[in-house]
């Protein structure tokens, strides 16, 4: 898969890549946790061990060298000769860095986010995988709607959804699915429990699939029977916040401003203190990756980014609502990749 080329900092000529997602991005190798990569424009190389002597060359878009890291990292020396080398300071443990520097005689300069910045804008091939994962999630949600009823355990819904996705082509679940009903809906990361769903409760379902190594991410909140009063009001507030953010999203918009657009809607309704997380994040080889849509972000949206927008309100001991869309930033705005109905729904 052709990738977007990272831009090295001015102080380095080569980058030692150890973060598995970045190794996979630059090489296509599907067992990146057992490999490292030396990124040098025009002569990048993947290093892995003898277990992958057949697999790695078949998958990798860059030359492969089979090595034995248990005997040290001296094999890197010839490839680093005359180069100023950098390393991924956010991911490489100090002890491992010290060993690499000792074995190679090279002092590595710290870098941050070099490959991650390249990964923010997806290639057409990457988008095909994300879109396929999102399509599976939509189909899985439609299947699940027919199973949500009073008396069903949250964990049984989560398991059924994961089985359905796997049976229909997902490599795995994108993360531990959240199924949070009634008072548990106040838990933003309320992973499915043995609680049985009751009539008159809201149920928040946050889930996704993985296809070709790429993730999807979607959240829907549905009512089990008739739900009224404050829970119905907070649902509408969250939906209004999401609609405002979707309308405001466009290339060049600051991620922090997009977060503020949704937050202002919720604050105006009097629930500002109950929106306890950021508006969203990028999605790709990781379920949470750049860009990050929070109040501190200095990133701007670019065409080709895949992002989530997921405002929420969480009332302790009472319940909560989150609605999340997965979307592609285009030249003119957003293209939704998740298509399940997001409005009020009673089952």
Short mmCIF file of C-alpha atoms in Angstrom, two decimals:
data_model
loop_
_atom_site.label_atom_id
_atom_site.label_comp_id
_atom_site.label_asym_id
_atom_site.label_seq_id
_atom_site.Cartn_x
_atom_site.Cartn_y
_atom_site.Cartn_z
CA UNK A 1 0.00 0.00 0.00
CA UNK A 2 1.48 3.33 -1.02
CA UNK A 3 1.75 5.67 1.94
CA UNK A 4 2.18 9.38 2.48
CA UNK A 5 5.89 10.12 2.94
CA UNK A 6 6.90 11.44 6.38
CA UNK A 7 8.82 14.72 6.53
CA UNK A 8 11.97 14.34 8.60
CA UNK A 9 13.06 17.14 10.95
CA UNK A 10 15.94 19.24 9.67
CA UNK A 11 18.35 17.78 12.22
CA UNK A 12 18.05 14.13 11.10
CA UNK A 13 18.61 12.17 7.88
CA UNK A 14 17.20 8.87 9.11
CA UNK A 15 14.52 7.80 11.59
CA UNK A 16 14.52 4.58 13.60
CA UNK A 17 10.85 3.57 13.73
CA UNK A 18 9.78 1.27 16.54
CA UNK A 19 6.10 2.02 17.10
CA UNK A 20 4.25 -0.97 15.57
CA UNK A 21 1.56 1.11 13.84
CA UNK A 22 4.23 3.29 12.24
CA UNK A 23 6.27 0.27 11.16
CA UNK A 24 3.18 -1.19 9.51
CA UNK A 25 2.29 2.11 7.87
CA UNK A 26 5.70 2.50 6.26
CA UNK A 27 6.16 -1.15 5.25
CA UNK A 28 2.83 -2.96 5.06
CA UNK A 29 4.21 -5.73 7.31
CA UNK A 30 1.33 -7.17 9.35
CA UNK A 31 3.43 -8.33 12.33
CA UNK A 32 5.06 -4.97 13.11
CA UNK A 33 5.39 -5.61 16.83
CA UNK A 34 8.22 -7.99 15.89
CA UNK A 35 10.07 -5.56 13.63
CA UNK A 36 11.83 -2.21 13.49
CA UNK A 37 12.26 0.03 10.49
CA UNK A 38 14.93 2.49 9.46
CA UNK A 39 13.30 5.24 7.43
CA UNK A 40 15.74 6.89 5.04
CA UNK A 41 14.16 8.57 2.00
CA UNK A 42 14.92 6.38 -0.99
CA UNK A 43 16.45 3.50 0.98
CA UNK A 44 14.15 2.54 3.82
CA UNK A 45 14.63 -0.97 5.25
CA UNK A 46 12.62 -3.30 7.50
CA UNK A 47 14.35 -5.52 10.07
CA UNK A 48 12.67 -8.59 11.55
CA UNK A 49 13.64 -12.07 12.70
CA UNK A 50 13.73 -15.52 11.14
CA UNK A 51 10.13 -16.33 12.07
CA UNK A 52 9.09 -13.97 9.28
CA UNK A 53 11.65 -14.96 6.65
CA UNK A 54 8.86 -15.83 4.22
CA UNK A 55 6.07 -13.53 5.40
CA UNK A 56 7.97 -10.25 5.64
CA UNK A 57 9.33 -10.11 2.06
CA UNK A 58 5.90 -11.14 0.75
CA UNK A 59 4.17 -8.27 2.58
CA UNK A 60 6.70 -5.49 2.86
CA UNK A 61 6.85 -2.63 0.39
CA UNK A 62 10.48 -1.98 1.41
CA UNK A 63 13.54 -4.25 1.46
CA UNK A 64 13.69 -6.71 4.36
CA UNK A 65 16.68 -7.85 6.36
CA UNK A 66 16.38 -10.89 8.64
CA UNK A 67 18.32 -10.27 11.87
CA UNK A 68 18.71 -11.57 15.41
CA UNK A 69 18.07 -8.68 17.81
CA UNK A 70 18.87 -10.91 20.78
CA UNK A 71 22.51 -10.60 19.80
CA UNK A 72 22.32 -6.82 19.61
CA UNK A 73 21.64 -4.02 17.16
CA UNK A 74 25.01 -3.83 15.46
CA UNK A 75 23.31 -4.70 12.16
CA UNK A 76 22.08 -1.08 12.01
CA UNK A 77 25.59 0.38 11.94
CA UNK A 78 26.27 0.00 8.22
CA UNK A 79 22.90 1.55 7.38
CA UNK A 80 23.54 4.54 9.66
CA UNK A 81 27.03 5.35 8.42
CA UNK A 82 27.36 9.08 7.82
CA UNK A 83 23.75 9.80 8.77
CA UNK A 84 22.23 11.89 11.54
CA UNK A 85 19.75 9.52 13.13
CA UNK A 86 16.57 10.19 15.06
CA UNK A 87 14.33 7.95 17.15
CA UNK A 88 10.67 8.00 18.23
CA UNK A 89 11.05 9.54 21.67
CA UNK A 90 7.39 8.99 22.58
CA UNK A 91 7.64 5.23 22.06
CA UNK A 92 11.17 3.84 22.44
CA UNK A 93 12.01 2.92 26.06
CA UNK A 94 15.19 4.48 27.43
CA UNK A 95 16.80 1.11 28.19
CA UNK A 96 16.33 -0.09 24.64
CA UNK A 97 17.62 3.20 23.24
CA UNK A 98 20.76 2.96 25.36
CA UNK A 99 21.40 -0.55 24.08
CA UNK A 100 20.93 0.53 20.45
CA UNK A 101 23.28 3.48 20.90
CA UNK A 102 25.90 1.26 22.57
CA UNK A 103 25.69 -1.38 19.82
CA UNK A 104 25.82 1.09 16.93
CA UNK A 105 28.06 3.81 18.36
CA UNK A 106 25.46 6.35 17.19
CA UNK A 107 23.81 9.03 19.32
CA UNK A 108 20.17 9.33 18.29
CA UNK A 109 18.24 12.61 18.38
CA UNK A 110 14.71 12.58 19.83
CA UNK A 111 11.78 13.20 17.48
CA UNK A 112 8.04 13.27 18.04
CA UNK A 113 5.07 12.61 15.78
CA UNK A 114 6.99 12.36 12.50
CA UNK A 115 5.17 9.33 11.10
CA UNK A 116 1.96 10.11 12.96
CA UNK A 117 1.65 13.43 11.09
CA UNK A 118 1.96 11.62 7.77
CA UNK A 119 -0.70 9.14 8.85
CA UNK A 120 -3.32 11.83 9.47
CA UNK A 121 -4.16 12.15 5.76
CA UNK A 122 -5.36 8.84 4.38
CA UNK A 123 -4.55 7.46 0.94
CA UNK A 124 -7.33 6.05 -1.28
CA UNK A 125 -6.26 2.52 -0.34
CA UNK A 126 -6.45 3.33 3.38
CA UNK A 127 -9.87 4.89 2.91
CA UNK A 128 -11.13 1.72 1.28
CA UNK A 129 -10.30 -0.22 4.45
CA UNK A 130 -11.82 2.38 6.80
CA UNK A 131 -14.95 2.61 4.67
CA UNK A 132 -15.33 -1.17 4.64
CA UNK A 133 -14.95 -1.27 8.43
CA UNK A 134 -17.56 1.48 8.80
CA UNK A 135 -19.96 -0.34 6.48
CA UNK A 136 -19.62 -3.49 8.58
CA UNK A 137 -20.37 -1.49 11.73
CA UNK A 138 -23.54 -0.06 10.19
CA UNK A 139 -24.72 -3.52 9.17
CA UNK A 140 -23.84 -4.94 12.57
CA UNK A 141 -25.80 -2.21 14.34
CA UNK A 142 -28.86 -2.90 12.21
CA UNK A 143 -28.60 -6.57 13.21
CA UNK A 144 -28.23 -5.68 16.89
CA UNK A 145 -31.28 -3.43 17.01
CA UNK A 146 -33.50 -6.49 16.68
CA UNK A 147 -31.95 -8.01 19.81
CA UNK A 148 -32.17 -5.07 22.24
CA UNK A 149 -35.01 -5.66 24.69
CA UNK A 150 -35.68 -5.68 28.43
CA UNK A 151 -33.88 -8.50 30.24
CA UNK A 152 -30.98 -8.84 27.83
CA UNK A 153 -27.53 -8.53 29.40
CA UNK A 154 -25.19 -5.83 28.11
CA UNK A 155 -22.39 -8.35 27.68
CA UNK A 156 -24.55 -10.60 25.53
CA UNK A 157 -25.27 -7.74 23.15
CA UNK A 158 -21.56 -6.91 22.95
CA UNK A 159 -20.62 -10.53 22.28
CA UNK A 160 -23.29 -10.96 19.63
CA UNK A 161 -22.18 -7.80 17.89
CA UNK A 162 -18.53 -8.87 17.91
CA UNK A 163 -19.41 -12.37 16.63
CA UNK A 164 -21.56 -10.87 13.87
CA UNK A 165 -18.79 -8.54 12.75
CA UNK A 166 -16.23 -11.35 12.73
CA UNK A 167 -18.55 -13.66 10.81
CA UNK A 168 -19.06 -10.97 8.19
CA UNK A 169 -15.46 -10.08 7.52
CA UNK A 170 -13.96 -8.09 10.39
CA UNK A 171 -10.45 -9.12 11.45
CA UNK A 172 -11.32 -8.27 15.04
CA UNK A 173 -13.23 -5.82 17.19
CA UNK A 174 -11.82 -2.30 17.09
CA UNK A 175 -11.79 -2.18 20.92
CA UNK A 176 -13.71 -3.56 23.91
CA UNK A 177 -17.27 -2.61 23.02
CA UNK A 178 -19.17 -0.23 25.26
CA UNK A 179 -22.74 -1.23 26.05
CA UNK A 180 -23.95 0.95 28.92
CA UNK A 181 -27.60 1.04 29.94
CA UNK A 182 -29.56 3.08 32.45
CA UNK A 183 -27.33 4.56 35.19
CA UNK A 184 -24.26 2.92 33.61
CA UNK A 185 -24.72 5.26 30.65
CA UNK A 186 -23.01 7.87 32.84
CA UNK A 187 -19.75 5.94 32.37
CA UNK A 188 -18.06 7.26 29.19
CA UNK A 189 -16.07 4.01 28.97
CA UNK A 190 -18.73 1.71 30.39
CA UNK A 191 -17.54 -1.57 28.88
CA UNK A 192 -20.37 -4.11 28.66
CA UNK A 193 -21.28 -5.66 32.01
CA UNK A 194 -23.62 -8.39 33.20
CA UNK A 195 -26.32 -5.81 33.94
CA UNK A 196 -29.68 -6.61 32.38
CA UNK A 197 -31.30 -3.85 30.37
CA UNK A 198 -34.57 -2.49 31.75
CA UNK A 199 -37.56 -0.97 30.02
CA UNK A 200 -37.46 2.83 30.10
CA UNK A 201 -33.65 3.02 29.93
CA UNK A 202 -31.29 4.49 27.39
CA UNK A 203 -28.54 2.23 26.05
CA UNK A 204 -25.29 3.65 24.65
CA UNK A 205 -23.42 1.37 22.25
CA UNK A 206 -19.88 2.31 21.13
CA UNK A 207 -18.16 -0.12 18.78
CA UNK A 208 -16.19 -0.65 15.58
CA UNK A 209 -14.58 -3.18 13.28
CA UNK A 210 -11.07 -3.68 11.89
CA UNK A 211 -10.59 -4.36 8.17
CA UNK A 212 -7.13 -4.52 6.59
CA UNK A 213 -5.66 -3.22 9.84
CA UNK A 214 -7.86 -0.09 9.79
CA UNK A 215 -10.54 0.77 12.33
CA UNK A 216 -14.04 2.16 12.37
CA UNK A 217 -15.73 3.83 15.34
CA UNK A 218 -19.40 4.66 15.91
CA UNK A 219 -21.68 5.31 18.89
CA UNK A 220 -25.46 5.27 19.05
CA UNK A 221 -27.78 5.77 22.02
CA UNK A 222 -31.21 4.13 21.79
CA UNK A 223 -34.25 4.06 24.06
CA UNK A 224 -35.68 0.77 25.29
CA UNK A 225 -39.37 1.54 25.26
CA UNK A 226 -40.61 4.97 26.28
CA UNK A 227 -38.06 7.34 27.82
CA UNK A 228 -39.02 10.90 28.62
CA UNK A 229 -38.04 13.81 30.84
CA UNK A 230 -34.44 14.84 31.34
CA UNK A 231 -32.90 11.88 29.52
CA UNK A 232 -34.87 12.77 26.42
CA UNK A 233 -33.73 16.39 26.75
CA UNK A 234 -30.06 15.52 27.06
CA UNK A 235 -30.34 13.29 24.02
CA UNK A 236 -31.58 16.23 21.99
CA UNK A 237 -28.84 18.46 23.38
CA UNK A 238 -26.13 15.98 22.39
CA UNK A 239 -27.69 15.60 18.94
CA UNK A 240 -27.79 19.38 18.51
CA UNK A 241 -24.14 19.64 19.52
CA UNK A 242 -23.18 16.95 17.03
CA UNK A 243 -25.15 18.60 14.23
CA UNK A 244 -23.47 21.94 14.96
CA UNK A 245 -20.01 20.36 14.83
CA UNK A 246 -20.79 18.49 11.61
CA UNK A 247 -21.93 21.73 9.99
CA UNK A 248 -18.84 23.63 11.14
CA UNK A 249 -16.25 21.05 10.06
CA UNK A 250 -14.25 21.98 6.97
CA UNK A 251 -10.63 22.08 5.78
CA UNK A 252 -8.63 24.69 7.65
CA UNK A 253 -10.84 24.70 10.75
CA UNK A 254 -8.91 24.39 14.00
CA UNK A 255 -9.66 21.15 15.82
CA UNK A 256 -9.94 23.15 19.06
CA UNK A 257 -12.59 25.41 17.53
CA UNK A 258 -14.62 22.43 16.41
CA UNK A 259 -14.52 21.12 19.97
CA UNK A 260 -15.68 24.55 21.15
CA UNK A 261 -18.63 24.58 18.71
CA UNK A 262 -20.08 21.42 20.21
CA UNK A 263 -19.18 22.41 23.77
CA UNK A 264 -21.00 25.75 23.50
CA UNK A 265 -24.26 23.98 22.61
CA UNK A 266 -23.99 21.73 25.65
CA UNK A 267 -22.94 24.57 27.94
CA UNK A 268 -25.87 26.71 26.79
CA UNK A 269 -28.22 23.89 27.78
CA UNK A 270 -26.67 23.85 31.26
CA UNK A 271 -24.76 20.58 30.95
CA UNK A 272 -21.23 21.85 30.28
CA UNK A 273 -19.68 20.18 33.32
CA UNK A 274 -21.08 16.83 32.19
CA UNK A 275 -19.29 16.81 28.83
CA UNK A 276 -16.11 15.33 30.22
CA UNK A 277 -14.06 14.35 27.18
CA UNK A 278 -12.89 15.86 23.91
CA UNK A 279 -15.08 16.09 20.83
CA UNK A 280 -13.22 13.46 18.85
CA UNK A 281 -10.08 12.03 17.32
CA UNK A 282 -8.55 10.60 14.19
CA UNK A 283 -9.12 6.97 13.23
CA UNK A 284 -6.94 4.66 11.12
CA UNK A 285 -4.38 2.04 12.06
CA UNK A 286 -5.24 3.03 15.64
CA UNK A 287 -8.65 3.65 17.10
CA UNK A 288 -7.36 6.90 18.62
CA UNK A 289 -4.79 8.77 16.55
CA UNK A 290 -4.06 12.27 15.30
CA UNK A 291 -5.70 14.67 14.79
CA UNK A 292 -7.16 15.09 18.27
CA UNK A 293 -10.22 17.32 18.51
CA UNK A 294 -9.79 18.88 21.94
CA UNK A 295 -9.56 22.34 23.45
CA UNK A 296 -5.73 22.31 23.42
CA UNK A 297 -5.20 21.10 19.86
CA UNK A 298 -3.37 23.33 17.38
CA UNK A 299 -4.10 21.02 14.45
CA UNK A 300 -6.25 22.08 11.50
CA UNK A 301 -8.48 19.79 9.50
CA UNK A 302 -7.15 18.71 6.10
CA UNK A 303 -8.84 16.86 3.25
CA UNK A 304 -8.22 13.14 3.65
CA UNK A 305 -8.35 13.08 7.45
CA UNK A 306 -10.74 10.56 9.02
CA UNK A 307 -12.18 11.83 12.30
CA UNK A 308 -14.87 11.13 14.85
CA UNK A 309 -17.22 13.70 16.35
CA UNK A 310 -18.71 12.35 19.56
CA UNK A 311 -20.21 14.81 22.04
CA UNK A 312 -21.71 13.34 25.19
CA UNK A 313 -23.46 14.19 28.44
CA UNK A 314 -23.03 11.97 31.50
CA UNK A 315 -25.19 12.46 34.59
CA UNK A 316 -23.79 10.53 37.57
CA UNK A 317 -26.11 7.78 38.86
CA UNK A 318 -28.74 8.71 36.28
CA UNK A 319 -27.44 7.89 32.81
CA UNK A 320 -25.88 9.41 29.76
CA UNK A 321 -25.93 9.96 26.03
CA UNK A 322 -23.20 9.88 23.40
CA UNK A 323 -23.68 10.00 19.63
CA UNK A 324 -20.63 9.51 17.42
CA UNK A 325 -20.13 9.82 13.69
CA UNK A 326 -17.11 8.71 11.67
CA UNK A 327 -16.37 11.13 8.84
CA UNK A 328 -13.90 11.95 6.08
CA UNK A 329 -12.74 15.54 5.70
CA UNK A 330 -13.23 16.55 2.05
CA UNK A 331 -12.34 19.65 0.06
CA UNK A 332 -15.71 21.20 0.96
CA UNK A 333 -16.62 19.77 4.37
CA UNK A 334 -17.34 16.27 5.67
CA UNK A 335 -18.45 13.01 4.14
CA UNK A 336 -20.05 10.67 6.66
CA UNK A 337 -18.63 7.16 6.71
CA UNK A 338 -21.11 5.93 9.34
CA UNK A 339 -24.68 5.90 8.07
CA UNK A 340 -26.83 4.42 10.85
CA UNK A 341 -29.70 6.72 11.92
CA UNK A 342 -28.54 8.96 14.76
CA UNK A 343 -31.87 10.49 15.79
CA UNK A 344 -34.18 9.40 18.59
CA UNK A 345 -34.95 5.70 18.29
CA UNK A 346 -37.13 3.52 20.52
CA UNK A 347 -36.80 -0.27 20.37
#
